[in-house]
PDB file of C-alpha atoms in Angstrom:
ATOM      1  CA  MET A   1     222.050  44.559 161.465  1.00 45.00           C
ATOM      2  CA  ALA A   2     218.518  43.250 161.840  1.00 47.00           C
ATOM      3  CA  PRO A   3     216.202  43.676 158.887  1.00 47.00           C
ATOM      4  CA  HIS A   4     213.164  45.872 159.179  1.00 48.00           C
ATOM      5  CA  GLY A   5     209.815  44.405 159.892  1.00 49.00           C
ATOM      6  CA  ASN A   6     208.228  45.565 156.598  1.00 49.00           C
ATOM      7  CA  GLN A   7     211.008  43.974 154.660  1.00 49.00           C
ATOM      8  CA  ASN A   8     210.545  40.704 156.509  1.00 49.00           C
ATOM      9  CA  GLU A   9     206.841  40.767 155.781  1.00 47.00           C
ATOM     10  CA  ASN A  10     207.377  41.403 152.073  1.00 47.00           C
ATOM     11  CA  GLU A  11     209.934  38.616 151.848  1.00 47.00           C
ATOM     12  CA  HIS A  12     207.641  36.355 153.784  1.00 47.00           C
ATOM     13  CA  GLU A  13     204.749  36.946 151.407  1.00 49.00           C
ATOM     14  CA  GLY A  14     206.998  36.574 148.309  1.00 50.00           C
ATOM     15  CA  GLU A  15     206.165  40.046 146.968  1.00 52.00           C
ATOM     16  CA  ARG A  16     208.464  42.895 145.908  1.00 56.00           C
ATOM     17  CA  ALA A  17     207.835  46.520 146.821  1.00 57.00           C
ATOM     18  CA  GLU A  18     206.806  48.679 143.830  1.00 60.00           C
ATOM     19  CA  PRO A  19     208.548  52.070 143.459  1.00 64.00           C
ATOM     20  CA  VAL A  20     206.378  55.046 144.285  1.00 62.00           C
ATOM     21  CA  ILE A  21     206.553  57.953 141.790  1.00 64.00           C
ATOM     22  CA  ARG A  22     205.497  61.309 143.125  1.00 66.00           C
ATOM     23  CA  ASP A  23     204.192  63.947 140.702  1.00 65.00           C
ATOM     24  CA  ASN A  24     205.306  67.289 142.131  1.00 66.00           C
ATOM     25  CA  ARG A  25     204.505  69.376 139.052  1.00 66.00           C
ATOM     26  CA  LYS A  26     202.424  72.414 139.859  1.00 65.00           C
ATOM     27  CA  VAL A  27     200.910  72.548 136.332  1.00 62.00           C
ATOM     28  CA  ASP A  28     198.683  69.773 135.054  1.00 69.00           C
ATOM     29  CA  PRO A  29     200.432  68.385 131.933  1.00 66.00           C
ATOM     30  CA  VAL A  30     197.096  67.543 130.297  1.00 67.00           C
ATOM     31  CA  THR A  31     194.946  70.598 130.969  1.00 68.00           C
ATOM     32  CA  GLY A  32     197.717  73.114 131.475  1.00 62.00           C
ATOM     33  CA  GLN A  33     195.951  74.422 134.575  1.00 64.00           C
ATOM     34  CA  ALA A  34     197.631  75.113 137.923  1.00 61.00           C
ATOM     35  CA  ARG A  35     197.089  72.408 140.491  1.00 60.00           C
ATOM     36  CA  HIS A  36     195.696  73.111 143.924  1.00 58.00           C
ATOM     37  CA  PRO A  37     197.558  71.815 146.915  1.00 54.00           C
ATOM     38  CA  GLU A  38     194.804  69.248 147.564  1.00 55.00           C
ATOM     39  CA  GLN A  39     195.113  67.962 143.986  1.00 52.00           C
ATOM     40  CA  ALA A  40     198.892  67.793 144.365  1.00 49.00           C
ATOM     41  CA  GLU A  41     198.505  65.651 147.518  1.00 53.00           C
ATOM     42  CA  GLN A  42     195.989  63.400 145.749  1.00 54.00           C
ATOM     43  CA  ALA A  43     198.377  63.013 142.856  1.00 50.00           C
ATOM     44  CA  GLU A  44     201.140  62.027 145.278  1.00 52.00           C
ATOM     45  CA  GLN A  45     198.948  59.412 146.978  1.00 55.00           C
ATOM     46  CA  ALA A  46     197.565  58.034 143.721  1.00 51.00           C
ATOM     47  CA  GLU A  47     199.192  54.894 142.437  1.00 50.00           C
ATOM     48  CA  PRO A  48     200.971  55.222 139.094  1.00 50.00           C
ATOM     49  CA  ALA A  49     199.168  53.693 136.168  1.00 49.00           C
ATOM     50  CA  GLU A  50     200.762  50.618 134.759  1.00 52.00           C
ATOM     51  CA  PRO A  51     202.150  51.002 131.251  1.00 49.00           C
ATOM     52  CA  ALA A  52     199.911  49.656 128.543  1.00 49.00           C
ATOM     53  CA  ASP A  53     200.868  46.286 127.236  1.00 51.00           C
ATOM     54  CA  PRO A  54     200.375  46.026 123.490  1.00 45.00           C
ATOM     55  CA  ALA A  55     199.917  42.304 123.799  1.00 47.00           C
ATOM     56  CA  GLN A  56     196.908  42.828 126.115  1.00 48.00           C
ATOM     57  CA  GLY A  57     195.169  45.351 123.890  1.00 46.00           C
ATOM     58  CA  GLY A  58     196.745  48.444 125.391  1.00 46.00           C
ATOM     59  CA  HIS A  59     197.228  51.513 123.195  1.00 46.00           C
ATOM     60  CA  GLU A  60     200.547  53.213 122.844  1.00 47.00           C
ATOM     61  CA  ASP A  61     200.864  56.948 122.406  1.00 48.00           C
ATOM     62  CA  MET A  62     201.054  57.138 118.600  1.00 48.00           C
ATOM     63  CA  ARG A  63     201.248  60.944 118.457  1.00 49.00           C
ATOM     64  CA  PRO A  64     204.303  62.487 116.781  1.00 51.00           C
ATOM     65  CA  VAL A  65     207.147  63.334 119.077  1.00 47.00           C
ATOM     66  CA  ASP A  66     206.718  67.070 118.491  1.00 49.00           C
ATOM     67  CA  GLU A  67     203.004  67.045 119.310  1.00 50.00           C
ATOM     68  CA  ALA A  68     203.498  64.865 122.388  1.00 50.00           C
ATOM     69  CA  HIS A  69     206.231  67.188 123.600  1.00 49.00           C
ATOM     70  CA  ASP A  70     204.090  70.254 122.862  1.00 50.00           C
ATOM     71  CA  ALA A  71     201.270  68.839 124.997  1.00 54.00           C
ATOM     72  CA  ASP A  72     203.641  68.717 127.968  1.00 57.00           C
ATOM     73  CA  ASP A  73     205.320  72.028 127.234  1.00 57.00           C
ATOM     74  CA  PRO A  74     202.988  75.005 126.534  1.00 53.00           C
ATOM     75  CA  LEU A  75     205.910  77.094 125.284  1.00 49.00           C
ATOM     76  CA  ALA A  76     206.808  74.480 122.661  1.00 54.00           C
ATOM     77  CA  GLN A  77     203.166  74.302 121.608  1.00 58.00           C
ATOM     78  CA  ALA A  78     203.046  78.075 121.186  1.00 51.00           C
ATOM     79  CA  GLU A  79     206.274  77.932 119.183  1.00 53.00           C
ATOM     80  CA  ARG A  80     204.799  75.308 116.888  1.00 58.00           C
ATOM     81  CA  ILE A  81     201.674  77.410 116.326  1.00 58.00           C
ATOM     82  CA  LEU A  82     203.780  80.468 115.512  1.00 51.00           C
ATOM     83  CA  ARG A  83     205.911  78.400 113.140  1.00 52.00           C
ATOM     84  CA  GLU A  84     202.827  77.169 111.287  1.00 60.00           C
ATOM     85  CA  ALA A  85     201.454  80.712 111.080  1.00 55.00           C
ATOM     86  CA  ALA A  86     204.764  81.959 109.714  1.00 52.00           C
ATOM     87  CA  GLY A  87     204.642  79.200 107.127  1.00 59.00           C
ATOM     88  CA  GLU A  88     201.212  80.324 105.945  1.00 56.00           C
ATOM     89  CA  GLU A  89     202.387  83.928 105.700  1.00 57.00           C
ATOM     90  CA  GLU A  90     205.434  82.814 103.769  1.00 59.00           C
ATOM     91  CA  GLY A  91     203.205  80.861 101.382  1.00 52.00           C
ATOM     92  CA  ALA A  92     201.046  83.938 100.829  1.00 61.00           C
ATOM     93  CA  GLY A  93     204.176  85.997 100.226  1.00 64.00           C
ATOM     94  CA  LEU A  94     205.411  83.443  97.696  1.00 61.00           C
ATOM     95  CA  ALA A  95     202.065  83.621  95.890  1.00 66.00           C
ATOM     96  CA  VAL A  96     202.436  87.396  95.606  1.00 73.00           C
ATOM     97  CA  VAL A  97     205.974  87.001  94.267  1.00 71.00           C
ATOM     98  CA  VAL A  98     204.817  84.419  91.713  1.00 70.00           C
ATOM     99  CA  LYS A  99     202.048  86.773  90.520  1.00 78.00           C
ATOM    100  CA  GLU A 100     204.516  89.645  90.167  1.00 84.00           C
ATOM    101  CA  LEU A 101     206.908  87.437  88.209  1.00 82.00           C
ATOM    102  CA  ARG A 102     204.062  86.258  85.969  1.00 82.00           C
ATOM    103  CA  ASP A 103     203.040  89.865  85.285  1.00 86.00           C
ATOM    104  CA  ASP A 104     206.653  90.785  84.523  1.00 89.00           C
ATOM    105  CA  LEU A 105     206.947  87.829  82.149  1.00 88.00           C
ATOM    106  CA  GLN A 106     203.751  88.776  80.319  1.00 89.00           C
ATOM    107  CA  ARG A 107     204.915  92.376  80.034  1.00 92.00           C
ATOM    108  CA  LEU A 108     208.303  91.283  78.695  1.00 93.00           C
ATOM    109  CA  GLN A 109     206.619  88.933  76.229  1.00 92.00           C
ATOM    110  CA  ALA A 110     204.390  91.744  74.958  1.00 94.00           C
ATOM    111  CA  GLU A 111     207.406  94.041  74.640  1.00 94.00           C
ATOM    112  CA  TYR A 112     209.295  91.331  72.741  1.00 94.00           C
ATOM    113  CA  VAL A 113     206.376  90.816  70.332  1.00 94.00           C
ATOM    114  CA  ASN A 114     206.203  94.566  69.698  1.00 95.00           C
ATOM    115  CA  TYR A 115     209.970  94.658  69.238  1.00 94.00           C
ATOM    116  CA  ARG A 116     209.807  91.856  66.670  1.00 94.00           C
ATOM    117  CA  ARG A 117     207.058  93.682  64.808  1.00 94.00           C
ATOM    118  CA  ARG A 118     209.089  96.896  64.743  1.00 94.00           C
ATOM    119  CA  VAL A 119     212.167  95.010  63.574  1.00 94.00           C
ATOM    120  CA  ASP A 120     210.244  93.265  60.789  1.00 94.00           C
ATOM    121  CA  ARG A 121     208.634  96.550  59.730  1.00 93.00           C
ATOM    122  CA  ASP A 122     211.960  98.395  59.771  1.00 93.00           C
ATOM    123  CA  ARG A 123     213.598  95.576  57.834  1.00 92.00           C
ATOM    124  CA  ALA A 124     210.875  95.715  55.193  1.00 90.00           C
ATOM    125  CA  VAL A 125     211.170  99.494  54.940  1.00 89.00           C
ATOM    126  CA  ALA A 126     214.955  99.276  54.706  1.00 91.00           C
ATOM    127  CA  GLY A 127     214.692  96.681  51.938  1.00 88.00           C
ATOM    128  CA  GLU A 128     212.171  98.825  50.082  1.00 88.00           C
ATOM    129  CA  VAL A 129     214.397 101.884  50.375  1.00 90.00           C
ATOM    130  CA  ALA A 130     217.376  99.893  49.091  1.00 91.00           C
ATOM    131  CA  VAL A 131     215.413  98.650  46.076  1.00 90.00           C
ATOM    132  CA  PHE A 132     214.115 102.163  45.451  1.00 90.00           C
ATOM    133  CA  GLY A 133     217.662 103.520  45.447  1.00 91.00           C
ATOM    134  CA  VAL A 134     218.932 100.874  43.028  1.00 92.00           C
ATOM    135  CA  LEU A 135     216.014 101.316  40.639  1.00 93.00           C
ATOM    136  CA  SER A 136     216.348 105.105  40.722  1.00 92.00           C
ATOM    137  CA  SER A 137     220.060 104.877  39.922  1.00 93.00           C
ATOM    138  CA  LEU A 138     219.346 102.616  36.912  1.00 93.00           C
ATOM    139  CA  LEU A 139     216.694 104.846  35.333  1.00 94.00           C
ATOM    140  CA  PRO A 140     219.245 106.715  33.159  1.00 93.00           C
ATOM    141  CA  VAL A 141     220.435 103.354  31.825  1.00 93.00           C
ATOM    142  CA  VAL A 142     216.842 102.408  31.051  1.00 93.00           C
ATOM    143  CA  ASP A 143     216.371 105.714  29.243  1.00 92.00           C
ATOM    144  CA  ASP A 144     219.435 104.981  27.099  1.00 92.00           C
ATOM    145  CA  LEU A 145     218.038 101.559  26.256  1.00 91.00           C
ATOM    146  CA  GLU A 146     214.747 103.152  25.253  1.00 89.00           C
ATOM    147  CA  ALA A 147     216.541 105.665  23.019  1.00 90.00           C
ATOM    148  CA  ALA A 148     218.634 102.916  21.415  1.00 90.00           C
ATOM    149  CA  ARG A 149     215.526 100.822  20.791  1.00 88.00           C
ATOM    150  CA  ALA A 150     213.763 103.846  19.276  1.00 86.00           C
ATOM    151  CA  HIS A 151     216.693 104.301  16.835  1.00 87.00           C
ATOM    152  CA  GLY A 152     216.706 100.620  15.916  1.00 85.00           C
ATOM    153  CA  ASP A 153     219.973  99.746  17.645  1.00 82.00           C
ATOM    154  CA  LEU A 154     218.476  96.997  19.797  1.00 81.00           C
ATOM    155  CA  THR A 155     216.526  95.062  17.231  1.00 81.00           C
ATOM    156  CA  ASP A 156     218.968  92.162  17.153  1.00 82.00           C
ATOM    157  CA  GLY A 157     222.317  90.987  18.467  1.00 82.00           C
ATOM    158  CA  PRO A 158     223.867  90.387  21.900  1.00 86.00           C
ATOM    159  CA  PHE A 159     223.146  93.891  23.172  1.00 87.00           C
ATOM    160  CA  ALA A 160     219.459  93.386  22.535  1.00 88.00           C
ATOM    161  CA  ALA A 161     219.551  90.196  24.633  1.00 90.00           C
ATOM    162  CA  ILE A 162     221.399  91.978  27.441  1.00 90.00           C
ATOM    163  CA  ALA A 163     218.890  94.846  27.393  1.00 90.00           C
ATOM    164  CA  ALA A 164     215.996  92.369  27.558  1.00 90.00           C
ATOM    165  CA  LYS A 165     217.552  90.584  30.532  1.00 92.00           C
ATOM    166  CA  LEU A 166     218.136  93.864  32.384  1.00 92.00           C
ATOM    167  CA  GLU A 167     214.573  94.974  31.827  1.00 91.00           C
ATOM    168  CA  SER A 168     213.323  91.600  33.010  1.00 92.00           C
ATOM    169  CA  VAL A 169     215.334  91.877  36.237  1.00 93.00           C
ATOM    170  CA  LEU A 170     214.067  95.400  36.896  1.00 93.00           C
ATOM    171  CA  SER A 171     210.511  94.267  36.273  1.00 92.00           C
ATOM    172  CA  SER A 172     210.938  91.419  38.771  1.00 91.00           C
ATOM    173  CA  GLN A 173     211.939  94.018  41.391  1.00 90.00           C
ATOM    174  CA  GLY A 174     208.619  95.815  40.912  1.00 90.00           C
ATOM    175  CA  LEU A 175     209.556  98.439  38.330  1.00 93.00           C
ATOM    176  CA  GLU A 176     206.507  99.579  36.321  1.00 94.00           C
ATOM    177  CA  ARG A 177     206.342 101.894  33.325  1.00 94.00           C
ATOM    178  CA  ILE A 178     204.065 104.928  33.191  1.00 94.00           C
ATOM    179  CA  ASP A 179     203.588 105.482  29.450  1.00 91.00           C
ATOM    180  CA  ALA A 180     199.912 105.007  28.732  1.00 92.00           C
ATOM    181  CA  THR A 181     198.145 107.546  26.515  1.00 92.00           C
ATOM    182  CA  GLY A 182     194.451 108.318  26.323  1.00 90.00           C
ATOM    183  CA  VAL A 183     194.064 108.001  30.099  1.00 93.00           C
ATOM    184  CA  GLU A 184     192.890 110.653  32.512  1.00 93.00           C
ATOM    185  CA  PHE A 185     195.596 112.997  33.670  1.00 95.00           C
ATOM    186  CA  ASP A 186     196.725 112.131  37.208  1.00 94.00           C
ATOM    187  CA  PRO A 187     198.957 114.726  38.881  1.00 93.00           C
ATOM    188  CA  ASN A 188     200.244 112.012  41.213  1.00 94.00           C
ATOM    189  CA  VAL A 189     202.036 110.177  38.381  1.00 95.00           C
ATOM    190  CA  HIS A 190     202.010 112.664  35.511  1.00 95.00           C
ATOM    191  CA  GLU A 191     203.901 115.889  34.930  1.00 95.00           C
ATOM    192  CA  ALA A 192     202.171 118.134  32.388  1.00 94.00           C
ATOM    193  CA  LEU A 193     204.681 119.960  30.202  1.00 94.00           C
ATOM    194  CA  ILE A 194     202.205 121.146  27.589  1.00 93.00           C
ATOM    195  CA  GLN A 195     198.448 121.712  27.713  1.00 92.00           C
ATOM    196  CA  GLN A 196     196.353 122.128  24.562  1.00 91.00           C
ATOM    197  CA  PRO A 197     192.654 121.969  23.796  1.00 90.00           C
ATOM    198  CA  GLY A 198     191.341 118.638  22.643  1.00 84.00           C
ATOM    199  CA  GLU A 199     188.252 117.537  20.787  1.00 83.00           C
ATOM    200  CA  ASP A 200     185.500 115.353  22.164  1.00 84.00           C
ATOM    201  CA  ILE A 201     186.989 115.081  25.667  1.00 87.00           C
ATOM    202  CA  GLU A 202     185.379 115.925  28.978  1.00 89.00           C
ATOM    203  CA  VAL A 203     188.376 115.711  31.323  1.00 92.00           C
ATOM    204  CA  ASP A 204     192.090 116.390  31.062  1.00 93.00           C
ATOM    205  CA  THR A 205     193.579 113.510  29.120  1.00 93.00           C
ATOM    206  CA  VAL A 206     197.148 112.367  28.450  1.00 94.00           C
ATOM    207  CA  GLN A 207     197.640 112.949  24.738  1.00 92.00           C
ATOM    208  CA  GLN A 208     201.354 112.133  24.369  1.00 93.00           C
ATOM    209  CA  VAL A 209     204.178 110.861  26.634  1.00 94.00           C
ATOM    210  CA  LEU A 210     207.399 112.804  26.204  1.00 93.00           C
ATOM    211  CA  ARG A 211     209.382 110.868  28.785  1.00 93.00           C
ATOM    212  CA  VAL A 212     208.360 107.562  30.329  1.00 93.00           C
ATOM    213  CA  GLY A 213     207.722 107.540  34.058  1.00 95.00           C
ATOM    214  CA  TYR A 214     208.427 104.709  36.492  1.00 96.00           C
ATOM    215  CA  LYS A 215     207.023 103.547  39.803  1.00 94.00           C
ATOM    216  CA  THR A 216     206.871 100.572  42.106  1.00 91.00           C
ATOM    217  CA  GLU A 217     203.874  99.186  43.908  1.00 87.00           C
ATOM    218  CA  SER A 218     204.231 101.679  46.756  1.00 85.00           C
ATOM    219  CA  ARG A 219     206.520 104.454  45.479  1.00 90.00           C
ATOM    220  CA  LEU A 220     206.777 106.808  42.547  1.00 93.00           C
ATOM    221  CA  LEU A 221     210.288 106.836  41.147  1.00 93.00           C
ATOM    222  CA  ARG A 222     209.711 109.419  38.415  1.00 95.00           C
ATOM    223  CA  PRO A 223     206.564 110.984  37.005  1.00 95.00           C
ATOM    224  CA  ALA A 224     205.858 110.723  33.306  1.00 95.00           C
ATOM    225  CA  GLN A 225     206.271 113.942  31.370  1.00 95.00           C
ATOM    226  CA  VAL A 226     203.250 114.312  29.141  1.00 95.00           C
ATOM    227  CA  ILE A 227     201.206 116.562  26.856  1.00 94.00           C
ATOM    228  CA  VAL A 228     197.707 117.055  28.221  1.00 95.00           C
ATOM    229  CA  ALA A 229     194.601 117.647  26.143  1.00 93.00           C
ATOM    230  CA  THR A 230     192.029 119.819  27.924  1.00 92.00           C
ATOM    231  CA  PRO A 231     188.295 120.141  27.173  1.00 88.00           C
ATOM    232  CA  GLN A 232     187.288 123.014  24.907  1.00 80.00           C
ATOM    233  CA  GLY A 233     185.248 125.884  26.046  1.00 65.00           C
TER     234      GLY A 233
END
Protein backbone atom coordinates (compact mmCIF):
# COMPACT_ATOMS: atom_id res chain seq x y z
CA MET A 1 0.00 0.00 0.00
CA ALA A 2 1.43 3.34 -1.05
CA PRO A 3 2.30 5.78 1.70
CA HIS A 4 0.45 9.05 1.97
CA GLY A 5 1.89 12.18 0.56
CA ASN A 6 2.12 13.99 3.93
CA GLN A 7 4.01 11.11 5.39
CA ASN A 8 6.45 11.13 2.50
CA GLU A 9 7.01 14.84 2.94
CA ASN A 10 7.67 14.50 6.67
CA GLU A 11 10.09 11.64 6.10
CA HIS A 12 11.74 13.59 3.35
CA GLU A 13 12.31 16.61 5.57
CA GLY A 14 13.52 14.43 8.50
CA GLU A 15 10.84 15.71 10.89
CA ARG A 16 8.33 13.79 13.03
CA ALA A 17 4.70 14.81 13.38
CA GLU A 18 3.84 16.17 16.85
CA PRO A 19 0.64 14.85 18.49
CA VAL A 20 -2.21 17.32 18.59
CA ILE A 21 -4.06 17.57 21.94
CA ARG A 22 -7.55 18.96 21.78
CA ASP A 23 -9.03 20.64 24.86
CA ASN A 24 -12.75 19.88 24.76
CA ARG A 25 -13.54 21.02 28.30
CA LYS A 26 -16.45 23.41 28.45
CA VAL A 27 -15.19 25.04 31.69
CA ASP A 28 -11.94 26.97 31.77
CA PRO A 29 -9.72 25.17 34.34
CA VAL A 30 -8.04 28.44 35.34
CA THR A 31 -10.91 30.90 35.62
CA GLY A 32 -13.70 28.43 36.21
CA GLN A 33 -15.83 30.24 33.63
CA ALA A 34 -17.81 28.54 30.85
CA ARG A 35 -16.14 28.68 27.48
CA HIS A 36 -17.86 30.04 24.41
CA PRO A 37 -17.89 27.95 21.30
CA GLU A 38 -15.46 30.36 19.61
CA GLN A 39 -13.03 30.02 22.54
CA ALA A 40 -13.38 26.24 22.39
CA GLU A 41 -12.45 26.27 18.67
CA GLN A 42 -9.49 28.56 19.37
CA ALA A 43 -8.35 26.24 22.12
CA GLU A 44 -8.55 23.30 19.70
CA GLN A 45 -6.49 25.12 17.06
CA ALA A 46 -3.93 26.44 19.53
CA GLU A 47 -0.72 24.50 19.77
CA PRO A 48 -0.03 22.88 23.13
CA ALA A 49 2.60 24.58 25.22
CA GLU A 50 5.80 22.69 25.59
CA PRO A 51 6.54 21.47 29.10
CA ALA A 52 8.96 23.62 31.01
CA ASP A 53 12.47 22.32 31.14
CA PRO A 54 14.07 22.90 34.52
CA ALA A 55 17.47 22.91 32.92
CA GLN A 56 16.47 25.88 30.72
CA GLY A 57 15.07 27.97 33.55
CA GLY A 58 11.51 26.72 33.32
CA HIS A 59 9.37 26.67 36.47
CA GLU A 60 7.58 23.58 37.62
CA ASP A 61 4.23 23.72 39.34
CA MET A 62 5.37 23.67 42.98
CA ARG A 63 1.85 23.92 44.44
CA PRO A 64 0.70 21.12 46.76
CA VAL A 65 -1.17 18.33 45.10
CA ASP A 66 -4.40 19.21 46.91
CA GLU A 67 -4.30 22.86 45.87
CA ALA A 68 -3.40 22.02 42.27
CA HIS A 69 -6.25 19.54 42.13
CA ASP A 70 -8.64 22.04 43.73
CA ALA A 71 -7.80 24.61 41.05
CA ASP A 72 -8.96 22.15 38.39
CA ASP A 73 -11.95 20.89 40.34
CA PRO A 74 -14.25 23.57 41.85
CA LEU A 75 -16.04 20.96 43.95
CA ALA A 76 -12.77 19.84 45.57
CA GLN A 77 -11.88 23.47 46.24
CA ALA A 78 -15.24 24.04 47.92
CA GLU A 79 -14.72 20.89 49.98
CA ARG A 80 -11.32 22.12 51.12
CA ILE A 81 -12.78 25.48 52.15
CA LEU A 82 -15.55 23.77 54.11
CA ARG A 83 -13.00 21.49 55.77
CA GLU A 84 -10.90 24.47 56.86
CA ALA A 85 -13.99 26.25 58.18
CA ALA A 86 -15.00 23.16 60.12
CA GLY A 87 -11.51 23.04 61.58
CA GLU A 88 -11.81 26.61 62.84
CA GLU A 89 -15.19 25.87 64.39
CA GLU A 90 -13.78 22.78 66.03
CA GLY A 91 -10.90 24.84 67.43
CA ALA A 92 -13.36 27.36 68.86
CA GLY A 93 -15.38 24.51 70.35
CA LEU A 94 -12.23 23.07 71.93
CA ALA A 95 -11.44 26.47 73.44
CA VAL A 96 -14.89 26.55 75.04
CA VAL A 97 -14.40 23.03 76.40
CA VAL A 98 -10.98 23.96 77.82
CA LYS A 99 -12.49 27.02 79.56
CA GLU A 100 -15.28 24.92 81.05
CA LEU A 101 -12.77 22.35 82.29
CA ARG A 102 -10.61 25.11 83.78
CA ASP A 103 -13.63 26.56 85.59
CA ASP A 104 -14.57 23.11 86.88
CA LEU A 105 -11.02 22.55 88.10
CA GLN A 106 -10.94 25.89 89.92
CA ARG A 107 -14.31 25.16 91.51
CA LEU A 108 -13.15 21.71 92.62
CA GLN A 109 -9.94 23.19 94.00
CA ALA A 110 -11.89 25.77 96.00
CA GLU A 111 -14.21 23.05 97.30
CA TYR A 112 -11.21 20.92 98.28
CA VAL A 113 -9.60 23.84 100.15
CA ASN A 114 -12.85 24.47 102.03
CA TYR A 115 -13.15 20.75 102.75
CA ARG A 116 -9.62 20.67 104.18
CA ARG A 117 -10.40 23.67 106.36
CA ARG A 118 -13.57 22.03 107.67
CA VAL A 119 -11.70 18.79 108.33
CA ASP A 120 -8.91 20.59 110.20
CA ARG A 121 -11.44 22.60 112.21
CA ASP A 122 -13.50 19.51 113.04
CA ARG A 123 -10.36 17.62 114.00
CA ALA A 124 -9.29 20.42 116.33
CA VAL A 125 -12.75 20.58 117.89
CA ALA A 126 -12.84 16.80 118.30
CA GLY A 127 -9.43 16.85 119.98
CA GLU A 128 -10.53 19.66 122.28
CA VAL A 129 -13.70 17.80 123.21
CA ALA A 130 -11.68 14.65 123.94
CA VAL A 131 -9.28 16.55 126.19
CA PHE A 132 -12.20 18.27 127.90
CA GLY A 133 -13.81 14.90 128.62
CA VAL A 134 -10.62 13.41 130.06
CA LEU A 135 -9.91 16.43 132.24
CA SER A 136 -13.50 16.54 133.50
CA SER A 137 -13.37 12.86 134.43
CA LEU A 138 -10.14 13.40 136.42
CA LEU A 139 -11.41 16.34 138.48
CA PRO A 140 -12.63 14.09 141.33
CA VAL A 141 -9.15 12.56 141.51
CA VAL A 142 -7.65 16.04 141.65
CA ASP A 143 -10.05 16.95 144.45
CA ASP A 144 -8.91 13.90 146.42
CA LEU A 145 -5.29 14.91 145.93
CA GLU A 146 -6.10 18.40 147.19
CA ALA A 147 -7.84 16.98 150.27
CA ALA A 148 -4.92 14.63 150.97
CA ARG A 149 -2.44 17.49 150.62
CA ALA A 150 -4.56 19.64 152.95
CA HIS A 151 -4.41 16.87 155.60
CA GLY A 152 -0.66 16.45 155.19
CA ASP A 153 -0.77 13.05 153.50
CA LEU A 154 1.18 14.15 150.44
CA THR A 155 4.07 15.94 152.03
CA ASP A 156 6.56 13.19 151.28
CA GLY A 157 6.87 9.68 149.88
CA PRO A 158 6.07 7.96 146.57
CA PHE A 159 2.43 9.05 146.53
CA ALA A 160 3.49 12.67 146.70
CA ALA A 161 5.71 12.14 143.64
CA ILE A 162 2.89 10.42 141.75
CA ALA A 163 0.48 13.25 142.61
CA ALA A 164 3.01 15.83 141.40
CA LYS A 165 3.48 13.98 138.11
CA LEU A 166 -0.28 13.73 137.55
CA GLU A 167 -0.77 17.41 138.20
CA SER A 168 2.08 18.22 135.84
CA VAL A 169 0.49 16.15 133.06
CA LEU A 170 -2.90 17.80 133.57
CA SER A 171 -1.28 21.22 133.51
CA SER A 172 0.46 20.38 130.22
CA GLN A 173 -2.98 19.61 128.74
CA GLY A 174 -4.16 23.13 129.57
CA LEU A 175 -5.79 22.59 132.96
CA GLU A 176 -5.85 25.81 135.02
CA ARG A 177 -6.94 26.34 138.61
CA ILE A 178 -9.50 28.95 139.62
CA ASP A 179 -8.65 29.61 143.28
CA ALA A 180 -7.60 33.23 143.53
CA THR A 181 -9.01 35.35 146.35
CA GLY A 182 -9.30 39.11 146.54
CA VAL A 183 -10.29 39.34 142.87
CA GLU A 184 -13.49 40.73 141.44
CA PHE A 185 -16.35 38.28 141.36
CA ASP A 186 -16.89 36.95 137.83
CA PRO A 187 -20.12 34.98 137.31
CA ASN A 188 -18.53 33.32 134.29
CA VAL A 189 -16.00 31.41 136.43
CA HIS A 190 -17.31 31.82 139.97
CA GLU A 191 -20.30 30.34 141.76
CA ALA A 192 -21.33 32.39 144.79
CA LEU A 193 -22.51 30.18 147.65
CA ILE A 194 -22.45 32.86 150.33
CA GLN A 195 -22.66 36.66 150.14
CA GLN A 196 -21.73 38.88 153.09
CA PRO A 197 -20.96 42.56 153.49
CA GLY A 198 -17.32 43.51 153.33
CA GLU A 199 -15.34 46.51 154.47
CA ASP A 200 -13.52 48.95 152.23
CA ILE A 201 -14.64 47.32 148.96
CA GLU A 202 -16.43 48.92 146.04
CA VAL A 203 -17.35 45.84 143.98
CA ASP A 204 -18.25 42.24 144.72
CA THR A 205 -15.03 40.49 145.65
CA VAL A 206 -14.08 36.84 146.14
CA GLN A 207 -13.37 36.53 149.85
CA GLN A 208 -12.85 32.76 150.17
CA VAL A 209 -12.73 29.74 147.81
CA LEU A 210 -14.71 26.78 149.11
CA ARG A 211 -14.00 24.51 146.17
CA VAL A 212 -11.36 25.09 143.51
CA GLY A 213 -12.59 25.60 139.97
CA TYR A 214 -10.87 24.49 136.76
CA LYS A 215 -10.82 25.65 133.16
CA THR A 216 -8.84 25.38 129.97
CA GLU A 217 -7.89 28.13 127.59
CA SER A 218 -11.24 27.98 125.81
CA ARG A 219 -13.60 26.07 128.13
CA LEU A 220 -14.79 26.18 131.70
CA LEU A 221 -14.67 22.75 133.27
CA ARG A 222 -16.06 23.71 136.68
CA PRO A 223 -16.72 27.06 138.32
CA ALA A 224 -15.11 27.84 141.64
CA GLN A 225 -17.47 27.87 144.59
CA VAL A 226 -16.74 30.98 146.59
CA ILE A 227 -17.83 33.35 149.36
CA VAL A 228 -18.42 36.83 148.01
CA ALA A 229 -17.94 40.05 149.94
CA THR A 230 -20.34 42.80 148.84
CA PRO A 231 -20.01 46.57 149.39
CA GLN A 232 -21.79 47.97 152.43
CA GLY A 233 -24.67 50.30 152.21
